[in-house]
Coordinates of C-alpha atoms in Angstrom, one line a residue:
M1 CA 39.1 -32.3 39.3
T2 CA 41.7 -33.8 41.6
L3 CA 42.8 -37.2 40.5
R4 CA 42.8 -39.7 43.4
P5 CA 44.0 -43.3 43.5
S6 CA 40.5 -44.5 43.9
D7 CA 39.4 -42.7 40.8
T8 CA 41.8 -44.5 38.5
S9 CA 41.5 -48.0 40.0
T10 CA 40.8 -51.1 37.9
P11 CA 39.5 -54.4 39.3
D12 CA 42.2 -57.1 39.4
R13 CA 41.2 -60.3 37.4
G14 CA 41.5 -62.3 40.6
G15 CA 40.5 -59.8 43.3
D16 CA 37.4 -58.2 44.6
E17 CA 36.3 -54.8 43.2
G18 CA 37.3 -53.1 46.5
D19 CA 40.4 -54.9 47.2
A20 CA 43.4 -52.6 47.9
S21 CA 45.5 -54.8 45.7
A22 CA 43.4 -53.9 42.7
T23 CA 44.4 -50.2 43.0
D24 CA 47.4 -48.5 41.3
P25 CA 50.8 -49.1 43.2
P26 CA 51.6 -46.2 45.4
E27 CA 54.7 -45.4 43.5
T28 CA 52.8 -44.7 40.3
D29 CA 53.1 -41.0 39.7
D30 CA 50.1 -38.7 39.0
A31 CA 51.0 -38.1 35.3
E32 CA 50.9 -41.8 34.6
R33 CA 47.6 -42.3 36.4
A34 CA 46.1 -39.5 34.5
A35 CA 47.2 -40.9 31.3
R36 CA 45.7 -44.3 32.4
A37 CA 42.5 -42.6 33.4
E38 CA 41.9 -41.4 29.8
T39 CA 41.6 -44.8 28.4
R40 CA 39.5 -46.6 31.0
P41 CA 35.8 -46.5 30.2
E42 CA 35.0 -47.8 33.6
T43 CA 36.7 -45.0 35.5
V44 CA 34.4 -42.7 37.2
G45 CA 35.1 -38.9 37.8
T46 CA 34.1 -36.7 40.5
C47 CA 30.8 -35.8 39.1
G48 CA 29.9 -39.4 38.6
A49 CA 30.2 -39.2 34.8
P50 CA 32.0 -41.8 32.8
A51 CA 35.6 -41.1 32.9
D52 CA 36.3 -42.4 29.4
R53 CA 37.3 -38.8 29.0
E54 CA 39.8 -39.6 26.2
S55 CA 38.5 -43.0 24.9
G56 CA 37.7 -43.3 21.2
T57 CA 33.9 -43.8 21.9
R58 CA 31.3 -42.3 24.0
D59 CA 29.8 -45.5 25.3
G60 CA 32.8 -47.7 25.8
A61 CA 34.6 -49.9 23.1
P62 CA 33.4 -50.1 19.6
P63 CA 30.8 -52.7 19.0
D64 CA 33.1 -54.6 16.6
G65 CA 36.0 -54.7 19.2
G66 CA 38.2 -52.7 16.7
S67 CA 40.1 -49.6 17.6
V68 CA 38.6 -46.1 17.0
E69 CA 40.4 -42.9 16.7
A70 CA 40.0 -40.9 19.9
D71 CA 37.8 -37.8 19.8
R72 CA 38.9 -36.4 23.3
F73 CA 41.9 -36.0 25.4
L74 CA 43.0 -34.7 28.8
L75 CA 45.2 -31.7 29.6
A76 CA 46.6 -30.2 32.7
V77 CA 46.8 -26.4 32.2
A78 CA 48.1 -23.7 34.4
V79 CA 46.0 -20.6 35.2
D80 CA 48.2 -18.6 32.7
G81 CA 47.6 -21.2 29.8
E82 CA 50.8 -23.2 30.0
V83 CA 50.1 -26.9 29.2
L84 CA 51.6 -29.0 32.0
F85 CA 50.4 -32.4 30.8
A86 CA 48.8 -33.8 27.6
G87 CA 47.2 -37.1 27.3
P88 CA 48.1 -39.8 24.7
S89 CA 45.0 -39.0 22.6
A90 CA 45.9 -35.4 22.0
T91 CA 47.8 -36.4 18.9
D92 CA 44.7 -38.0 17.4
V93 CA 42.6 -34.8 17.9
V94 CA 45.0 -32.0 17.3
G95 CA 47.6 -33.7 15.3
V96 CA 50.5 -32.5 17.5
E97 CA 52.8 -34.8 19.5
R98 CA 52.4 -34.7 23.3
D99 CA 55.9 -33.3 23.9
A100 CA 55.3 -30.4 21.6
L101 CA 52.1 -29.5 23.5
V102 CA 53.7 -29.6 27.0
G103 CA 55.2 -26.3 27.9
S104 CA 53.4 -24.4 25.0
D105 CA 50.6 -21.9 25.6
L106 CA 47.1 -23.4 25.1
L107 CA 45.7 -20.1 24.2
D108 CA 48.0 -19.8 21.2
R109 CA 46.3 -22.8 19.7
V110 CA 42.7 -21.4 20.4
H111 CA 41.2 -19.3 17.6
P112 CA 41.7 -15.6 18.3
S113 CA 37.8 -15.1 18.4
D114 CA 37.5 -17.7 21.2
R115 CA 40.4 -17.0 23.5
D116 CA 38.7 -14.8 26.0
P117 CA 36.1 -17.4 27.2
V118 CA 38.8 -20.0 27.4
A119 CA 41.1 -17.7 29.4
D120 CA 38.2 -16.8 31.7
A121 CA 37.4 -20.5 32.3
L122 CA 41.2 -21.3 33.2
S123 CA 41.6 -18.3 35.6
A124 CA 38.1 -18.9 37.3
V125 CA 36.8 -15.4 36.6
T126 CA 33.6 -17.0 35.4
A127 CA 31.3 -19.6 36.6
N128 CA 31.0 -21.2 33.2
R129 CA 33.4 -24.0 33.1
T130 CA 32.3 -25.5 29.7
V131 CA 33.5 -23.7 26.6
T132 CA 32.9 -24.6 23.0
H133 CA 35.6 -23.2 20.9
R134 CA 38.1 -23.8 17.9
I135 CA 41.5 -25.3 18.3
R136 CA 44.2 -25.2 15.7
R137 CA 45.3 -28.5 14.3
A138 CA 48.8 -29.3 13.0
S139 CA 47.6 -28.8 9.4
G140 CA 46.7 -25.1 10.2
G141 CA 42.9 -25.6 10.1
Y142 CA 40.6 -25.5 13.0
A143 CA 38.5 -28.1 14.7
W144 CA 35.5 -27.4 17.0
V145 CA 36.0 -28.8 20.5
E146 CA 34.2 -28.6 23.9
S147 CA 36.5 -28.0 26.7
I148 CA 35.4 -28.7 30.4
V149 CA 37.6 -27.1 32.9
D150 CA 37.7 -28.6 36.5
E151 CA 36.7 -26.1 39.2
E152 CA 39.5 -27.0 41.6
L153 CA 43.2 -26.9 40.9
A154 CA 44.8 -30.3 40.8
P155 CA 47.9 -30.0 43.2
E156 CA 49.6 -33.0 41.4
F157 CA 50.0 -30.8 38.4
G158 CA 49.8 -27.3 39.7
G159 CA 46.9 -26.5 37.3
R160 CA 43.3 -27.4 36.2
I161 CA 42.4 -30.6 34.5
V162 CA 40.7 -29.8 31.1
T163 CA 38.8 -32.4 29.2
V164 CA 38.8 -31.6 25.4
R165 CA 36.2 -33.4 23.2
R166 CA 35.9 -32.8 19.6
V167 CA 32.3 -31.8 18.6
D168 CA 32.6 -30.7 15.1
V169 CA 30.5 -32.5 12.4
D170 CA 33.6 -34.0 10.8
R171 CA 33.4 -36.7 13.5
T172 CA 29.8 -37.6 12.5
F173 CA 31.0 -38.8 8.9
P174 CA 32.0 -42.4 8.7
E175 CA 35.7 -42.7 8.3
R176 CA 35.4 -44.4 4.8
Y177 CA 33.4 -41.3 3.5
R178 CA 35.7 -38.7 4.9
A179 CA 38.3 -39.3 2.2
F180 CA 35.7 -38.2 -0.4
L181 CA 35.4 -34.8 1.4
E182 CA 39.1 -34.4 1.9
Y183 CA 40.1 -35.0 -1.6
G184 CA 37.0 -34.0 -3.5
S185 CA 37.2 -30.7 -5.5
D186 CA 33.7 -29.6 -4.7
L187 CA 33.1 -27.8 -1.4
V188 CA 30.7 -29.2 1.1
T189 CA 29.3 -26.8 3.6
V190 CA 26.9 -27.7 6.5
V191 CA 24.7 -24.9 7.9
D192 CA 22.7 -24.9 11.2
G193 CA 19.2 -23.7 11.8
D194 CA 20.5 -20.2 12.4
G195 CA 22.2 -20.0 9.0
L196 CA 25.7 -20.2 10.5
V197 CA 28.4 -22.5 9.0
V198 CA 29.1 -25.5 11.2
Y199 CA 31.4 -27.4 8.8
E200 CA 33.3 -26.8 5.6
S201 CA 35.2 -29.7 3.8
P202 CA 39.0 -29.3 3.2
S203 CA 38.6 -28.1 -0.3
V204 CA 37.6 -24.7 0.9
E205 CA 41.3 -23.9 1.0
E206 CA 41.7 -24.9 -2.7
V207 CA 38.4 -23.3 -3.9
L208 CA 38.4 -20.1 -1.8
G209 CA 41.7 -19.8 0.0
Y210 CA 40.4 -20.0 3.5
E211 CA 41.7 -22.4 6.1
Q212 CA 39.3 -25.1 7.0
G213 CA 37.3 -23.8 9.9
A214 CA 38.0 -20.2 9.4
T215 CA 34.4 -19.5 8.4
V216 CA 32.8 -21.8 10.9
G217 CA 30.3 -19.8 13.2
R218 CA 29.8 -17.1 10.5
S219 CA 27.0 -16.7 7.9
P220 CA 28.1 -17.5 4.4
L221 CA 25.9 -14.7 3.2
G222 CA 28.4 -12.1 4.4
Y223 CA 30.9 -13.4 1.7
V224 CA 28.4 -13.1 -1.2
H225 CA 28.8 -10.3 -3.7
P226 CA 26.6 -7.2 -2.9
D227 CA 24.9 -7.5 -6.2
D228 CA 23.9 -11.1 -5.7
R229 CA 23.3 -11.0 -1.9
E230 CA 19.5 -10.2 -1.9
R231 CA 18.7 -12.9 -4.4
V232 CA 20.8 -15.5 -2.6
T233 CA 19.5 -14.6 0.8
E234 CA 16.0 -15.1 -0.3
R235 CA 16.6 -18.5 -1.7
F236 CA 18.9 -19.5 1.2
Y237 CA 16.3 -18.9 3.8
R238 CA 13.8 -20.5 1.7
A239 CA 15.9 -23.7 1.7
L240 CA 16.0 -23.4 5.5
D241 CA 12.3 -22.9 6.0
E242 CA 11.1 -25.5 3.3
P243 CA 12.6 -28.9 3.6
N244 CA 11.5 -30.0 0.1
A245 CA 13.2 -27.0 -1.6
A246 CA 16.5 -27.8 -3.3
P247 CA 17.5 -24.6 -5.1
T248 CA 20.5 -24.3 -7.4
L249 CA 22.1 -20.9 -7.3
E250 CA 25.0 -19.2 -9.3
Y251 CA 26.6 -16.1 -7.4
R252 CA 29.9 -14.4 -6.9
Y253 CA 31.7 -15.3 -3.6
R254 CA 34.6 -13.5 -2.0
T255 CA 37.9 -15.4 -1.7
A256 CA 40.5 -15.0 1.0
D257 CA 42.5 -12.8 -1.3
G258 CA 39.5 -10.4 -1.7
D259 CA 38.8 -11.5 -5.3
W260 CA 35.5 -12.9 -6.6
V261 CA 34.9 -16.4 -7.9
W262 CA 31.6 -17.7 -9.5
L263 CA 30.1 -20.6 -7.4
E264 CA 27.3 -22.9 -8.3
S265 CA 25.6 -24.2 -5.2
R266 CA 23.1 -26.8 -4.8
T267 CA 21.3 -26.9 -1.4
R268 CA 19.4 -29.6 0.3
S269 CA 17.8 -29.9 3.8
L270 CA 19.0 -32.6 6.0
P271 CA 16.7 -34.8 8.0
A272 CA 15.1 -33.3 11.1
D273 CA 17.0 -35.8 13.4
S274 CA 20.4 -35.2 11.7
P275 CA 23.2 -34.5 14.2
V276 CA 25.1 -32.7 11.5
G277 CA 23.1 -29.6 10.8
E278 CA 20.1 -28.1 8.9
L279 CA 21.3 -27.6 5.5
L280 CA 23.9 -29.3 3.1
V281 CA 25.3 -27.0 0.5
N282 CA 27.4 -28.5 -2.4
S283 CA 29.4 -25.8 -4.2
R284 CA 31.8 -25.8 -7.2
D285 CA 33.8 -23.1 -8.8
V286 CA 32.3 -22.2 -12.2
T287 CA 34.4 -19.1 -12.9
E288 CA 35.8 -20.4 -16.1
R289 CA 32.4 -21.6 -17.2
K290 CA 30.8 -18.1 -16.7
A291 CA 33.7 -16.6 -18.7
R292 CA 33.0 -18.9 -21.6
E293 CA 29.2 -18.1 -21.3
R294 CA 30.1 -14.5 -21.4
R295 CA 32.2 -14.8 -24.6
L296 CA 29.4 -16.8 -26.1
T297 CA 26.8 -14.3 -25.2
D298 CA 29.0 -11.4 -26.7
R299 CA 29.6 -13.5 -29.8
N300 CA 25.8 -14.1 -30.2
E301 CA 25.1 -10.3 -29.6
R302 CA 27.6 -9.6 -32.3
L303 CA 25.9 -11.9 -34.7
D304 CA 22.5 -10.5 -33.8
R305 CA 23.7 -7.1 -34.5
F306 CA 25.5 -8.2 -37.7
A307 CA 22.2 -9.8 -39.0
S308 CA 20.1 -6.7 -38.1
I309 CA 22.6 -4.4 -39.8
V310 CA 22.8 -6.5 -43.0
S311 CA 19.0 -6.7 -43.2
H312 CA 18.6 -3.0 -42.8
D313 CA 21.6 -0.9 -43.6
L314 CA 22.5 -2.8 -46.7
R315 CA 18.9 -2.7 -48.2
N316 CA 19.0 1.1 -48.6
P317 CA 22.2 1.2 -50.8
L318 CA 21.0 -1.8 -52.8
S319 CA 17.7 0.1 -53.5
V320 CA 19.9 3.0 -54.7
I321 CA 21.7 0.7 -57.0
R322 CA 18.7 -0.9 -58.5
G323 CA 17.0 2.6 -58.9
S324 CA 20.1 4.0 -60.6
I325 CA 20.5 1.2 -63.0
E326 CA 16.8 1.4 -64.0
M327 CA 17.1 5.2 -64.4
A328 CA 20.2 4.9 -66.6
R329 CA 18.5 2.2 -68.7
L330 CA 15.4 4.5 -69.4
R331 CA 17.3 7.8 -69.9
G332 CA 20.7 6.6 -71.3
E333 CA 22.5 8.8 -68.7
T334 CA 25.6 8.0 -66.7
E335 CA 24.8 10.2 -63.7
P336 CA 22.5 7.5 -62.1
L337 CA 25.3 5.1 -62.6
E338 CA 27.6 7.4 -60.5
R339 CA 25.2 7.3 -57.7
G340 CA 25.0 3.6 -57.9
E341 CA 28.8 3.5 -57.8
R342 CA 28.8 5.4 -54.6
A343 CA 26.3 3.0 -53.2
V344 CA 28.6 0.2 -54.0
E345 CA 31.4 1.8 -52.2
R346 CA 29.3 2.2 -49.2
I347 CA 28.3 -1.5 -49.2
D348 CA 31.9 -2.3 -49.5
Q349 CA 32.7 -0.2 -46.5
L350 CA 29.7 -1.7 -44.5
V351 CA 30.8 -5.1 -45.2
S352 CA 34.4 -4.6 -44.2
E353 CA 33.5 -2.9 -40.9
L354 CA 30.8 -5.5 -40.1
L355 CA 33.3 -8.4 -40.7
T356 CA 35.7 -6.6 -38.4
L357 CA 33.0 -6.2 -35.7
A358 CA 31.9 -9.9 -36.1
R359 CA 35.5 -11.0 -35.6
Q360 CA 36.2 -9.1 -32.4
G361 CA 36.3 -10.8 -28.9
T362 CA 38.4 -13.7 -29.9
G363 CA 41.6 -12.3 -28.4
M364 CA 44.8 -11.4 -30.0
D365 CA 45.8 -13.5 -33.0
E366 CA 49.6 -13.2 -32.8
P367 CA 51.0 -10.6 -30.3
T368 CA 54.2 -9.1 -31.3
E369 CA 56.4 -6.2 -30.5
F370 CA 56.3 -3.3 -32.9
A371 CA 56.9 0.5 -33.1
L372 CA 53.9 2.8 -32.7
A373 CA 55.2 5.1 -35.4
S374 CA 55.6 2.3 -37.9
V375 CA 52.0 0.9 -37.6
A376 CA 50.7 4.5 -37.7
R377 CA 52.3 5.2 -40.9
D378 CA 51.0 1.9 -42.5
A379 CA 47.5 2.8 -41.3
W380 CA 47.8 6.3 -42.6
E381 CA 48.8 5.0 -46.1
T382 CA 45.5 3.0 -46.2
A383 CA 43.1 5.5 -44.6
A384 CA 44.3 8.7 -46.2
E385 CA 45.4 7.4 -49.6
G386 CA 45.2 10.2 -52.2
D387 CA 44.2 12.9 -49.7
E388 CA 46.5 15.8 -50.5
R389 CA 45.0 18.1 -47.7
A390 CA 45.7 15.8 -44.9
E391 CA 49.1 15.3 -43.1
L392 CA 50.3 12.8 -40.4
V393 CA 52.6 14.0 -37.6
V394 CA 54.1 11.5 -35.3
A395 CA 55.5 13.5 -32.4
G396 CA 56.8 10.6 -30.2
D397 CA 57.3 6.9 -30.7
A398 CA 56.8 4.0 -28.4
Q399 CA 57.3 0.2 -28.4
V400 CA 54.0 -1.7 -28.3
Y401 CA 53.4 -5.4 -27.6
G402 CA 50.0 -6.5 -29.0
D403 CA 48.2 -7.6 -32.3
R404 CA 49.7 -5.4 -34.8
G405 CA 47.0 -6.1 -37.4
R406 CA 44.3 -5.1 -35.2
M407 CA 46.0 -2.1 -33.9
R408 CA 46.6 -1.0 -37.6
Q409 CA 42.7 -1.4 -37.9
A410 CA 42.0 0.8 -34.9
L411 CA 44.3 3.6 -36.2
E412 CA 42.8 3.3 -39.7
N413 CA 39.4 4.0 -38.3
L414 CA 40.5 6.8 -36.1
F415 CA 42.3 8.3 -39.1
R416 CA 39.1 8.0 -41.2
N417 CA 37.0 9.4 -38.5
A418 CA 39.2 12.5 -38.5
R419 CA 39.1 12.9 -42.3
E420 CA 35.4 12.4 -42.6
H421 CA 34.2 14.5 -39.6
A422 CA 37.0 17.2 -39.4
T423 CA 36.3 20.7 -40.7
P424 CA 39.9 22.0 -40.4
G425 CA 40.7 25.0 -38.3
A426 CA 43.8 27.0 -37.6
T427 CA 44.6 25.7 -34.3
E428 CA 48.0 24.1 -34.1
A429 CA 49.3 21.5 -31.4
A430 CA 52.1 22.7 -29.2
V431 CA 54.2 21.4 -26.5
D432 CA 54.8 23.6 -23.4
G433 CA 58.1 25.4 -23.7
C434 CA 58.4 24.5 -27.4
E435 CA 57.5 26.4 -30.6
D436 CA 56.8 23.5 -32.8
V437 CA 55.5 19.9 -32.3
P438 CA 58.7 17.7 -32.6
T439 CA 58.5 14.8 -35.0
D440 CA 60.3 11.7 -35.0
G441 CA 62.1 11.9 -38.3
D442 CA 61.2 12.6 -41.9
E443 CA 57.6 13.9 -41.6
E444 CA 56.9 16.7 -44.0
A445 CA 55.5 20.1 -42.6
P446 CA 51.8 20.1 -42.2
A447 CA 49.7 21.2 -45.2
S448 CA 48.7 24.9 -45.1
G449 CA 45.5 26.5 -46.1
D450 CA 42.0 26.6 -45.0
D451 CA 41.2 23.0 -46.1
A452 CA 44.4 21.5 -44.5
L453 CA 44.1 18.7 -41.9
T454 CA 46.8 17.6 -39.4
V455 CA 46.4 14.4 -37.5
L456 CA 48.8 14.0 -34.6
V457 CA 50.0 10.6 -33.1
T458 CA 52.2 10.7 -30.1
A459 CA 53.2 8.5 -27.1
T460 CA 52.0 9.8 -23.8
D461 CA 52.8 9.0 -20.1
E462 CA 49.6 6.8 -20.2
G463 CA 49.9 5.2 -23.6
F464 CA 49.4 7.0 -26.9
L465 CA 46.9 9.5 -28.4
V466 CA 45.4 10.4 -31.8
A467 CA 44.3 14.0 -32.3
D468 CA 43.3 16.3 -35.1
D469 CA 42.8 20.1 -35.6
G470 CA 39.4 19.9 -37.0
A471 CA 36.1 21.1 -35.7
G472 CA 36.0 18.6 -32.9
I473 CA 33.0 16.8 -31.4
D474 CA 29.7 18.3 -30.3
P475 CA 29.6 18.1 -26.5
E476 CA 26.1 16.6 -26.7
D477 CA 27.5 13.7 -28.7
R478 CA 30.6 13.0 -26.5
G479 CA 29.0 10.3 -24.5
S480 CA 27.7 8.5 -27.5
V481 CA 30.6 8.4 -29.9
F482 CA 31.7 4.7 -29.0
E483 CA 28.1 3.4 -29.3
S484 CA 27.5 0.9 -32.0
G485 CA 25.6 2.5 -35.1
F486 CA 26.1 6.1 -33.7
T487 CA 27.0 8.7 -36.6
T488 CA 26.4 12.3 -37.3
R489 CA 26.9 11.8 -41.1
A490 CA 24.1 10.8 -43.4
D491 CA 26.2 8.3 -45.2
G492 CA 28.1 7.0 -42.1
T493 CA 28.1 3.7 -40.8
G494 CA 28.5 4.4 -37.1
Y495 CA 30.8 1.4 -36.5
G496 CA 34.2 3.0 -36.9
L497 CA 34.6 4.0 -33.3
D498 CA 32.9 1.0 -32.0
I499 CA 35.6 -1.1 -33.8
V500 CA 38.3 1.1 -32.1
R501 CA 36.8 0.5 -28.7
E502 CA 36.5 -3.3 -29.1
I503 CA 40.0 -3.6 -30.4
V504 CA 41.6 -1.5 -27.6
E505 CA 39.6 -3.4 -25.0
S506 CA 40.5 -6.8 -26.4
H507 CA 44.1 -5.8 -25.4
G508 CA 43.0 -5.1 -21.9
W509 CA 43.4 -1.3 -22.5
T510 CA 41.0 1.6 -22.4
V511 CA 40.3 4.5 -24.9
E512 CA 38.7 7.8 -24.0
L513 CA 37.7 10.9 -25.6
R514 CA 39.6 13.8 -24.2
C515 CA 38.4 17.5 -24.0
D516 CA 40.0 20.8 -23.3
A517 CA 38.9 20.6 -19.7
D518 CA 41.1 17.6 -19.3
G519 CA 44.1 19.9 -19.6
P520 CA 47.5 19.1 -21.3
V521 CA 48.5 15.6 -21.9
G522 CA 51.7 14.3 -20.2
L523 CA 54.5 13.2 -22.5
P524 CA 57.1 10.5 -21.5
D525 CA 59.9 13.0 -21.2
G526 CA 57.9 15.0 -18.6
R527 CA 56.7 17.7 -20.8
R528 CA 52.9 18.7 -21.2
L529 CA 51.2 18.7 -24.8
R530 CA 48.5 21.0 -25.4
I531 CA 46.2 19.0 -27.4
P532 CA 44.6 20.4 -30.7
E533 CA 41.1 21.7 -30.4
G534 CA 39.7 19.0 -32.6
A535 CA 38.9 15.4 -31.6
C536 CA 41.4 13.7 -29.2
F537 CA 41.3 10.0 -28.5
E538 CA 43.9 8.7 -25.7
V539 CA 44.7 5.0 -25.4
C540 CA 45.8 4.1 -21.9
A541 CA 47.9 0.9 -21.4
P542 CA 50.2 -0.4 -18.8
D543 CA 53.9 -0.4 -19.3
P544 CA 56.1 -3.7 -19.2
A545 CA 57.1 -3.0 -15.6
D546 CA 53.4 -2.8 -14.3
T547 CA 52.0 -6.0 -16.1
D548 CA 52.8 -9.6 -16.9
P549 CA 55.4 -9.6 -19.8
E550 CA 53.0 -11.9 -21.8
E551 CA 50.1 -9.4 -21.5
P552 CA 49.8 -6.4 -24.0
W553 CA 51.8 -3.3 -22.9
I554 CA 53.1 0.0 -24.3
D555 CA 56.7 1.0 -23.4
R556 CA 56.8 4.7 -23.5

């Protein structure tokens, strides 16, 4: 469009509408007349449409006579995208001062996905002069606008006149309600009939990390976790097809950082004549609540397991005690009482291990820094007390930051497992290039003889391991050793290694059962350890340099 003096004229209060004196003075420059044309509702453009192209309303002044923030503005843009002129209302829509716009590249402010059609309209390579696209605001978010590019060049500016009108649904909300969207913690999303996002409230940046407007024009289903997508898709399209449906969903949603958060979303269909969209979705971040629910579920599962074990496993030894006492009373013998004593010991072990299981999952009580060798010796004194045939060898020490009491429990259970299940063999552990396993101090030589058992504890390049030179674990049982209640002994409880696993995982670490096929274990000094042929459990944990200093670690 080429602006002419007749297009920007305004009737004089005392003159006729066509009087030349009512027109702009000849000396008024083109930029001033263009700016004046933006704010005159009575001005008519070349196509006969109202030329309130940058006024605050679409039908003239607001009914109450008050001022309204403009939703459109004029630009003069060169073919290469350089902004030659910006109307006064540009600041209201884009949030950028006019002086900052003039001389800049308009295409730099257009969303990357929308630049091609805008560039084509400016360079006249397409017949389509109306482009709907996103434009970046001063806040960094994007607003949806409709740009109408005049077909003819305006010689006054050396470019084309572009009328930019904001069309996103943010303009459809009354001003007094928009503050609730801008400062609310819940995420408000509006979806059209095709299932595409047409609006997201500013809280999308706080909740999900995306800039406002970054997901506009896309389906929200693409951000849903693959395991939840089918369920969410079915409910989503049901809400679109059934106006009375108002489902509430909980699902995982991808953030801008690539992480997953749990959202609780309540959907509701909008009225058929709504100019906003088809579906309104209110979402809130419930990640912390889901974590609490998971902990509560784990606790309930532990209590259920505790109750079932108490009712089943304790009943057998109690029956043995009652029977032994009755037999001793009738026969006057002490042998039945010895059986009863063994049953009491089994009950004591069951109760201790069950209480340990029931107390897991509450996190670390008092994390402290301690030496691996020290806690290993303390655990050995408890687990191997009075066992002359068993020896502990600490081949390499490490500093550990964690719950010392629970780590001692884990080692005690590993040591008991070695003593109770190992049938000693003649295999010795060796370090490649060394004749003997190095110890860290005053360890005595391993016990000799067919019934000797050596338990090795050493730091590794991944954490530490506990190994023995016994018969090892049947390959068929390797996948089940950490399962609750699994045991290969008639008098075993099946909870020792389950306790080990839960203690290690409560630190954020992992424990695995190694086998010969895994090859030698790396030591902190670079050497490789050929593990004994018995059972070998390796605990893997980060070192201080690879984790938060407040999180558990092992410094090798």
